[in-house]
Tab-separated table of N, CA, C and O in Angstrom:
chain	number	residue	atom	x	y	z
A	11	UNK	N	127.952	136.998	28.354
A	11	UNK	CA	128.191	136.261	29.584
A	11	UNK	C	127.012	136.466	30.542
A	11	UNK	O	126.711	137.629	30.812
A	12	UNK	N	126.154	135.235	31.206
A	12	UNK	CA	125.487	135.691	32.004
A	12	UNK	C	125.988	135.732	33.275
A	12	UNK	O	127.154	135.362	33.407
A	13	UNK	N	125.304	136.143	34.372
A	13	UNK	CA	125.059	136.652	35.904
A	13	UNK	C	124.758	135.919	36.624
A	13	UNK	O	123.559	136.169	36.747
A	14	UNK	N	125.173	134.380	37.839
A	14	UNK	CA	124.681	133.991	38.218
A	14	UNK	C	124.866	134.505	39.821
A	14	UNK	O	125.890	134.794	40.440
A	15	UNK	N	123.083	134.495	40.336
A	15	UNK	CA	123.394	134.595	41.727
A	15	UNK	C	122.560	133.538	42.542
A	15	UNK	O	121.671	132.842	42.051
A	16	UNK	N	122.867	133.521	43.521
A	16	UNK	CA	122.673	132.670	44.553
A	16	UNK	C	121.860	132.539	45.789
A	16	UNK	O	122.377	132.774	46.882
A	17	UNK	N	120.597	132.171	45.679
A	17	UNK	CA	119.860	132.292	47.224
A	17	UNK	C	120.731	132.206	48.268
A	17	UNK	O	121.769	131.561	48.127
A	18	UNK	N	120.446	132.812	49.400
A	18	UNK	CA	121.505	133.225	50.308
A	18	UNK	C	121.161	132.111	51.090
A	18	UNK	O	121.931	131.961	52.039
A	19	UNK	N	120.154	131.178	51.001
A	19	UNK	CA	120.245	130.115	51.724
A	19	UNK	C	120.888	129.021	51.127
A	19	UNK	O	120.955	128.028	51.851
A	20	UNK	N	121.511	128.898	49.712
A	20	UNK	CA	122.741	127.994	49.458
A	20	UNK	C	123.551	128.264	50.134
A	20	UNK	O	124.095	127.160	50.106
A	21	UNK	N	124.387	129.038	51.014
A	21	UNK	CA	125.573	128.863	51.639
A	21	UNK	C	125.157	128.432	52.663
A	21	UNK	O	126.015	128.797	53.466
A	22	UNK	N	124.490	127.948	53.153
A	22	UNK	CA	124.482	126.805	54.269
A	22	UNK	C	124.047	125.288	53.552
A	22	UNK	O	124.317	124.175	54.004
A	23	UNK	N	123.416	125.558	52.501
A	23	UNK	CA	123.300	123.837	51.756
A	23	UNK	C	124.553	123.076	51.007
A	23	UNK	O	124.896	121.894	50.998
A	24	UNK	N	125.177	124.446	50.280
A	24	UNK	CA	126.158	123.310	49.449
A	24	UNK	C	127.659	123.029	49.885
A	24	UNK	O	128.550	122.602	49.151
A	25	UNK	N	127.795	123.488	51.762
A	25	UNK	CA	129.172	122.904	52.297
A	25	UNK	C	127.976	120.804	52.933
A	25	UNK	O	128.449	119.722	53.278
A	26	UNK	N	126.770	121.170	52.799
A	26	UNK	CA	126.427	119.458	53.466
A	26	UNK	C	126.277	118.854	51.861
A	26	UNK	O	125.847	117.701	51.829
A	27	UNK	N	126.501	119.324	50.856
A	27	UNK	CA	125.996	118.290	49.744
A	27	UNK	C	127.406	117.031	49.447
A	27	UNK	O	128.573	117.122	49.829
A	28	UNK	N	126.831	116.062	48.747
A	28	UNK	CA	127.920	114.894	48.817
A	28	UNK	C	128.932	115.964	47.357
A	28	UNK	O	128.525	116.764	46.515
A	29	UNK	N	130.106	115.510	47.632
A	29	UNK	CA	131.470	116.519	46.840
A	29	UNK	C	130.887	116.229	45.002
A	29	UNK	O	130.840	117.118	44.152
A	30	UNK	N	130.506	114.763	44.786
A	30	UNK	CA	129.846	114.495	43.318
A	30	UNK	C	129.109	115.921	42.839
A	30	UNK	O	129.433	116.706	41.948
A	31	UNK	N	128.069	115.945	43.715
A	31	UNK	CA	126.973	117.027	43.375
A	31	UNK	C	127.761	118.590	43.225
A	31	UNK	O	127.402	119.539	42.528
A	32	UNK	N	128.984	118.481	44.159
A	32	UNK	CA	129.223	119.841	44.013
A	32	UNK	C	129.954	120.362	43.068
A	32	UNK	O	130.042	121.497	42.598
A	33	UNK	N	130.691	118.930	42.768
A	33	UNK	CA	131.526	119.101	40.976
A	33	UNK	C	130.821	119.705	40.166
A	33	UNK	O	131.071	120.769	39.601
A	34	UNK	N	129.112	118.463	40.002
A	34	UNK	CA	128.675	118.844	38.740
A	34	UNK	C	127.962	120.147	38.673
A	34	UNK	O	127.446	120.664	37.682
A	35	UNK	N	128.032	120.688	40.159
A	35	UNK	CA	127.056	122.452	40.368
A	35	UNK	C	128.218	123.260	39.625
A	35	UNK	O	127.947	124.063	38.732
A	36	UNK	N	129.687	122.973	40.093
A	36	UNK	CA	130.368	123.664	39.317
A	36	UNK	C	130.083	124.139	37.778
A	36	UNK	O	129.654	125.131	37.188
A	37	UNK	N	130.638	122.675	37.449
A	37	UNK	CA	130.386	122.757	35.627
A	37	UNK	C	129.501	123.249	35.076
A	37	UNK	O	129.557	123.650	33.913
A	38	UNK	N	127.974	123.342	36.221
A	38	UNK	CA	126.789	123.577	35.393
A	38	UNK	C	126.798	125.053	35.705
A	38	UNK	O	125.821	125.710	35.346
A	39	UNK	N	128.022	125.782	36.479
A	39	UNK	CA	128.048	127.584	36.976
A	39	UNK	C	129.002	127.535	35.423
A	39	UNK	O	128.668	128.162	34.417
A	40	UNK	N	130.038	126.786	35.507
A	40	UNK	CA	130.815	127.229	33.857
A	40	UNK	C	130.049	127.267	32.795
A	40	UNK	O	130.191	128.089	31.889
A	41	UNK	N	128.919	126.112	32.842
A	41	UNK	CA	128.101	126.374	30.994
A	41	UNK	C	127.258	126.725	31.034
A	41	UNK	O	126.550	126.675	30.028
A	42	UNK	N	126.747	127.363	32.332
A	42	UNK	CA	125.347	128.499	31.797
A	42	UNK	C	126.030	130.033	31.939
A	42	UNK	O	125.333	130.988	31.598
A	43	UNK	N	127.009	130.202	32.300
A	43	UNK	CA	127.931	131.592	32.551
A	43	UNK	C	127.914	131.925	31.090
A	43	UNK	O	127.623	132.997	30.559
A	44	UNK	N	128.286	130.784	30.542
A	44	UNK	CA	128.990	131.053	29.155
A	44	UNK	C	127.835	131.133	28.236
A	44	UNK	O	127.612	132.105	27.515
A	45	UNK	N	127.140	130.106	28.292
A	45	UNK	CA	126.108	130.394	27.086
A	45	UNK	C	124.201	130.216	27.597
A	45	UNK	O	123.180	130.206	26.909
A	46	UNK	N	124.435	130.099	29.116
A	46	UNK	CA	123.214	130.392	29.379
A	46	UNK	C	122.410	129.078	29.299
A	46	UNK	O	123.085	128.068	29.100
A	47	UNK	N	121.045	128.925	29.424
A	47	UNK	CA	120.457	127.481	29.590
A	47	UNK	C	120.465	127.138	28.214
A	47	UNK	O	120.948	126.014	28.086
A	48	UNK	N	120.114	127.666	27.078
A	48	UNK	CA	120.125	127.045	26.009
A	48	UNK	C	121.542	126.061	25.801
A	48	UNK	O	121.328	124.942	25.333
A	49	UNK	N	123.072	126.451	26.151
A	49	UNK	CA	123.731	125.447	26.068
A	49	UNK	C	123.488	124.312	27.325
A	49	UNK	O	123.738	123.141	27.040
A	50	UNK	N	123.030	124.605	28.643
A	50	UNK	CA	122.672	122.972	29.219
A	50	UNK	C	121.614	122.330	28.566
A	50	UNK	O	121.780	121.113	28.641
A	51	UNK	N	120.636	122.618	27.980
A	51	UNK	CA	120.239	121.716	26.956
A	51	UNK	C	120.342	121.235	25.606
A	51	UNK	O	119.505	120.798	24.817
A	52	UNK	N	122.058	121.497	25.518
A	52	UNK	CA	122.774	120.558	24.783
A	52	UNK	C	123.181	119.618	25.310
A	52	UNK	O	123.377	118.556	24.719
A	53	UNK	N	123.439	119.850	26.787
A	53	UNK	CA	124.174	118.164	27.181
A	53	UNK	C	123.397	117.719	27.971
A	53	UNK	O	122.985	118.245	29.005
A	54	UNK	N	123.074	116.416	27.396
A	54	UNK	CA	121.864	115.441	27.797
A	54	UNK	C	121.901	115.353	29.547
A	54	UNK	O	120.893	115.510	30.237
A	55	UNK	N	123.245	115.075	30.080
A	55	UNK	CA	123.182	114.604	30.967
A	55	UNK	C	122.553	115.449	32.227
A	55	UNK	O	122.181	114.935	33.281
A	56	UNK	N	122.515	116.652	31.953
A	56	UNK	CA	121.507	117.764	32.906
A	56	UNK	C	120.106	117.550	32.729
A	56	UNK	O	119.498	117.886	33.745
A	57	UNK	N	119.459	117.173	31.939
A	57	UNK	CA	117.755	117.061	31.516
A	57	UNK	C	117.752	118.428	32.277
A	57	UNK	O	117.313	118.597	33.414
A	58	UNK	N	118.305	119.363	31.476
A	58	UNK	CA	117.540	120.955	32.370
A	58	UNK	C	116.125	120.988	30.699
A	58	UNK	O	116.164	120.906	29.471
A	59	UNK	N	114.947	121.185	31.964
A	59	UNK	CA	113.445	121.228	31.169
A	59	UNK	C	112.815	122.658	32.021
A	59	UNK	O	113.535	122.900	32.990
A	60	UNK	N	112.002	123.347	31.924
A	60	UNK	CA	111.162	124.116	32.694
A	60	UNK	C	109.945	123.498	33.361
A	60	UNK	O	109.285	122.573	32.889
A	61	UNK	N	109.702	124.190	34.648
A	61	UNK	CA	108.931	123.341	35.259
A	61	UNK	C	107.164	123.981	35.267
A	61	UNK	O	106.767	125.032	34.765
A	62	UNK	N	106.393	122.977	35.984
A	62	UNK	CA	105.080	123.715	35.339
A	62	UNK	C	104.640	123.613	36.934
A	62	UNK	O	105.336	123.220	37.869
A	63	UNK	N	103.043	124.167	36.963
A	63	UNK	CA	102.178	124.108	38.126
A	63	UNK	C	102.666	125.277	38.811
A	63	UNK	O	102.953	126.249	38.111
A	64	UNK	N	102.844	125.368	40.350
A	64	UNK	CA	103.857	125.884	40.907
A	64	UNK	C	104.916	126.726	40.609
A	64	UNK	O	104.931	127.950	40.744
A	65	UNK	N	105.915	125.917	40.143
A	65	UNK	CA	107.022	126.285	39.856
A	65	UNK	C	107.279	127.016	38.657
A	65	UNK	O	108.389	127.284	38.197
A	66	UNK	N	106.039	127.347	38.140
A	66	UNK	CA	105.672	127.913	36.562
A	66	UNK	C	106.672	129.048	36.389
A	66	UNK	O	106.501	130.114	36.981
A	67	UNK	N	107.879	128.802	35.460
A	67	UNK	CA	108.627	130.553	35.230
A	67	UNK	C	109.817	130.174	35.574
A	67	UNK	O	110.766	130.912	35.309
A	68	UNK	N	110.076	128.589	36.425
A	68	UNK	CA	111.361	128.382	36.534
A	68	UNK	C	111.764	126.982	36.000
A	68	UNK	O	110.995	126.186	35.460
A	69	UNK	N	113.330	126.771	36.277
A	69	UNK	CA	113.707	125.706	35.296
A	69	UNK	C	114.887	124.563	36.163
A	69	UNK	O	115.843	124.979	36.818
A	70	UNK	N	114.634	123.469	36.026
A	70	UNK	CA	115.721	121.950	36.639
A	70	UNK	C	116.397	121.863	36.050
A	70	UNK	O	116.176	121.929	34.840
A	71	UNK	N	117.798	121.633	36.619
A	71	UNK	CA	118.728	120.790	35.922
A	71	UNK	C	119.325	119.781	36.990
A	71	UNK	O	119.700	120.130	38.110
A	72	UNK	N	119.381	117.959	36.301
A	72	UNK	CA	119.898	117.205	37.376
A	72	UNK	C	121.329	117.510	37.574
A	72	UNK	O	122.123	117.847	36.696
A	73	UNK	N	121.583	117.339	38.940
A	73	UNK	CA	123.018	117.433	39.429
A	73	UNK	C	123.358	115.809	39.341
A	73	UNK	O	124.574	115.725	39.171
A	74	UNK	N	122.853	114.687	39.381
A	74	UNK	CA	122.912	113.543	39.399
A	74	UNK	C	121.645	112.781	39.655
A	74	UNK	O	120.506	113.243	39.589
A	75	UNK	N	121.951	111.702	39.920
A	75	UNK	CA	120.384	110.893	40.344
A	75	UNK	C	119.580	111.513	41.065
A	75	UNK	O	118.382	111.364	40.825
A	76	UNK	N	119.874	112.130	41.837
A	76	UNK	CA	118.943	112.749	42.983
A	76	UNK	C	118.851	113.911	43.109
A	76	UNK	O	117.891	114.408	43.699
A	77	UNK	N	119.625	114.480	42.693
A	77	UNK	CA	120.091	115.735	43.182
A	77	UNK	C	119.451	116.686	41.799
A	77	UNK	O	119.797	116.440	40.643
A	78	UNK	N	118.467	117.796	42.164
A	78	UNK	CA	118.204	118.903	41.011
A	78	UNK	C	118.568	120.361	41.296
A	78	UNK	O	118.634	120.552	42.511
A	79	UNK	N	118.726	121.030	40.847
A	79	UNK	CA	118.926	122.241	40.719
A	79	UNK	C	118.053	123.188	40.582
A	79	UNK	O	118.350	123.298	39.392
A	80	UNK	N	117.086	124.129	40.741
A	80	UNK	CA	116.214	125.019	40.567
A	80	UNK	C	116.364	126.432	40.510
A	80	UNK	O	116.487	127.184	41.477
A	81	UNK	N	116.342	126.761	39.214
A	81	UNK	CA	117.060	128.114	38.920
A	81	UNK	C	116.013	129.016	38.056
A	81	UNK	O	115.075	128.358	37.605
A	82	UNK	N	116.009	130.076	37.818
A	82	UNK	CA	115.159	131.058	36.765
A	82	UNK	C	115.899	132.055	35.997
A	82	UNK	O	116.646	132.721	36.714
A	83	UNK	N	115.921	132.373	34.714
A	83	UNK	CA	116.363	133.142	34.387
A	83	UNK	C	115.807	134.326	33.386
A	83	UNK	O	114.988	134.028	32.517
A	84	UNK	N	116.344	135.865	33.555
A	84	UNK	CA	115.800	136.645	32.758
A	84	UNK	C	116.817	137.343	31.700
A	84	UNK	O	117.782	138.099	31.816
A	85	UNK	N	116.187	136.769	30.689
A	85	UNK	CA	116.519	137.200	29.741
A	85	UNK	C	117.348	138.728	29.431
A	85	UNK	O	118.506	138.901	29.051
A	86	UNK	N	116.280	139.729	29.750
A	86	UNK	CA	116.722	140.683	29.289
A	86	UNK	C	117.973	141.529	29.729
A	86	UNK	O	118.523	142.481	29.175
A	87	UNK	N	118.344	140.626	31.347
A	87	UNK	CA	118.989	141.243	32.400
A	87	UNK	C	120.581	140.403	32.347
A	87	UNK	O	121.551	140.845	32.963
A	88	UNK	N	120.629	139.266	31.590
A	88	UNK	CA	121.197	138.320	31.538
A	88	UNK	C	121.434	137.750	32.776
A	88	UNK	O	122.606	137.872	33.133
A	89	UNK	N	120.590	137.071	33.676
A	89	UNK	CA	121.119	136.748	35.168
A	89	UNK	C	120.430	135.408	35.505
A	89	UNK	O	119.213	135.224	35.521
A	90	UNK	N	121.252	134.632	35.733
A	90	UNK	CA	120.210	133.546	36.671
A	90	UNK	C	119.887	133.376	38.178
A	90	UNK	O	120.810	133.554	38.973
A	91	UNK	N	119.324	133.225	38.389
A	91	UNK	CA	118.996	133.193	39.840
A	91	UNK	C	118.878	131.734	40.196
A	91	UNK	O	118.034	130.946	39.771
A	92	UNK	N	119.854	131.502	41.039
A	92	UNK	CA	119.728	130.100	41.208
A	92	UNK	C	119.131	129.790	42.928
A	92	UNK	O	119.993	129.875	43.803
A	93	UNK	N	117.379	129.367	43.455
A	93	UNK	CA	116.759	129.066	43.709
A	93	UNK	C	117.097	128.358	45.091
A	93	UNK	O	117.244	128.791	46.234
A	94	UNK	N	117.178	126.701	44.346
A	94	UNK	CA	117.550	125.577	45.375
A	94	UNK	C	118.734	124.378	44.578
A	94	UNK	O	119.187	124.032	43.487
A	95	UNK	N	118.788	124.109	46.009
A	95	UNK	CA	119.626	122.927	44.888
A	95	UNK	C	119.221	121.516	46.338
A	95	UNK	O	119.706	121.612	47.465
A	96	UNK	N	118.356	120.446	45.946
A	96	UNK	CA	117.889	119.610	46.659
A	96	UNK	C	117.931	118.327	46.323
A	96	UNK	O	118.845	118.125	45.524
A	97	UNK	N	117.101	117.018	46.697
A	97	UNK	CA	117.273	116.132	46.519
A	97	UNK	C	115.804	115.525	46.082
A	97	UNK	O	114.742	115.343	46.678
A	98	UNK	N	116.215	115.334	44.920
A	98	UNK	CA	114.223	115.253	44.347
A	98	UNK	C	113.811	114.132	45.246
A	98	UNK	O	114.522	113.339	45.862
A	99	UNK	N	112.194	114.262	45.176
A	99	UNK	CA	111.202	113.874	46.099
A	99	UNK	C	110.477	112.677	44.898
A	99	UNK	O	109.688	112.828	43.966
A	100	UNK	N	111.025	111.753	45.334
A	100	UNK	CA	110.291	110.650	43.913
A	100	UNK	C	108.691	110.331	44.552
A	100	UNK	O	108.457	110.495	45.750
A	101	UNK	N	107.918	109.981	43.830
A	101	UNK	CA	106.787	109.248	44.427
A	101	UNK	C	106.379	108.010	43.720
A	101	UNK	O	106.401	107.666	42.538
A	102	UNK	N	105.936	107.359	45.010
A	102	UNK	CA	105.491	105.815	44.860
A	102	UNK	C	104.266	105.467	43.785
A	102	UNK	O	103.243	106.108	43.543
A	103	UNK	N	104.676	104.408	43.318
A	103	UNK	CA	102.943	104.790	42.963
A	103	UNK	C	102.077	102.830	43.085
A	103	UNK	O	100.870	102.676	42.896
């Protein structure tokens, strides 16, 4: 079972998120508890990928259209640390 914890600045973000997003934050605290990121990238509908540049060492999963998740996890400790949870920034092109 892993460890998830929580930037202490989510408890002021996820009482303003729309209730959709906060369902699917749920489900996505039930299936990485249980089997960690390797099972959210069984279900398509998260596209959890690791991110590069910057963010090098940590990993997305969509909450919906807009909405991502930004979390890291260590292995050896079994724990995730879950980051941010925001509203991706698309760009024009």
């Amino acid at each position: 079972m892993w460890t998830i914890y929580e930037h202490r600045s989510l408890s002021k973000k996820l009482p303003k998120l729309p209730l959709e997003v906060l369902k699917r934050y749920e489900k996505w605290k039930d299936i990485i508890t249980i089997s960690g990121s390797e099972g959210l990238r069984l279900i398509k509908g998260f596209y959890d990928e690791p991110l590069k540049g910057e963010w090098a060492g940590y990993c997305s999963s969509r909450l919906g259209l807009q909405y991502r998740i930004i979390y890291k996890t260590e292995r050896d400790k079994l724990f995730v640390l879950v980051i941010d949870i925001n509203p991706h920034l698309y760009r024009r092109k």
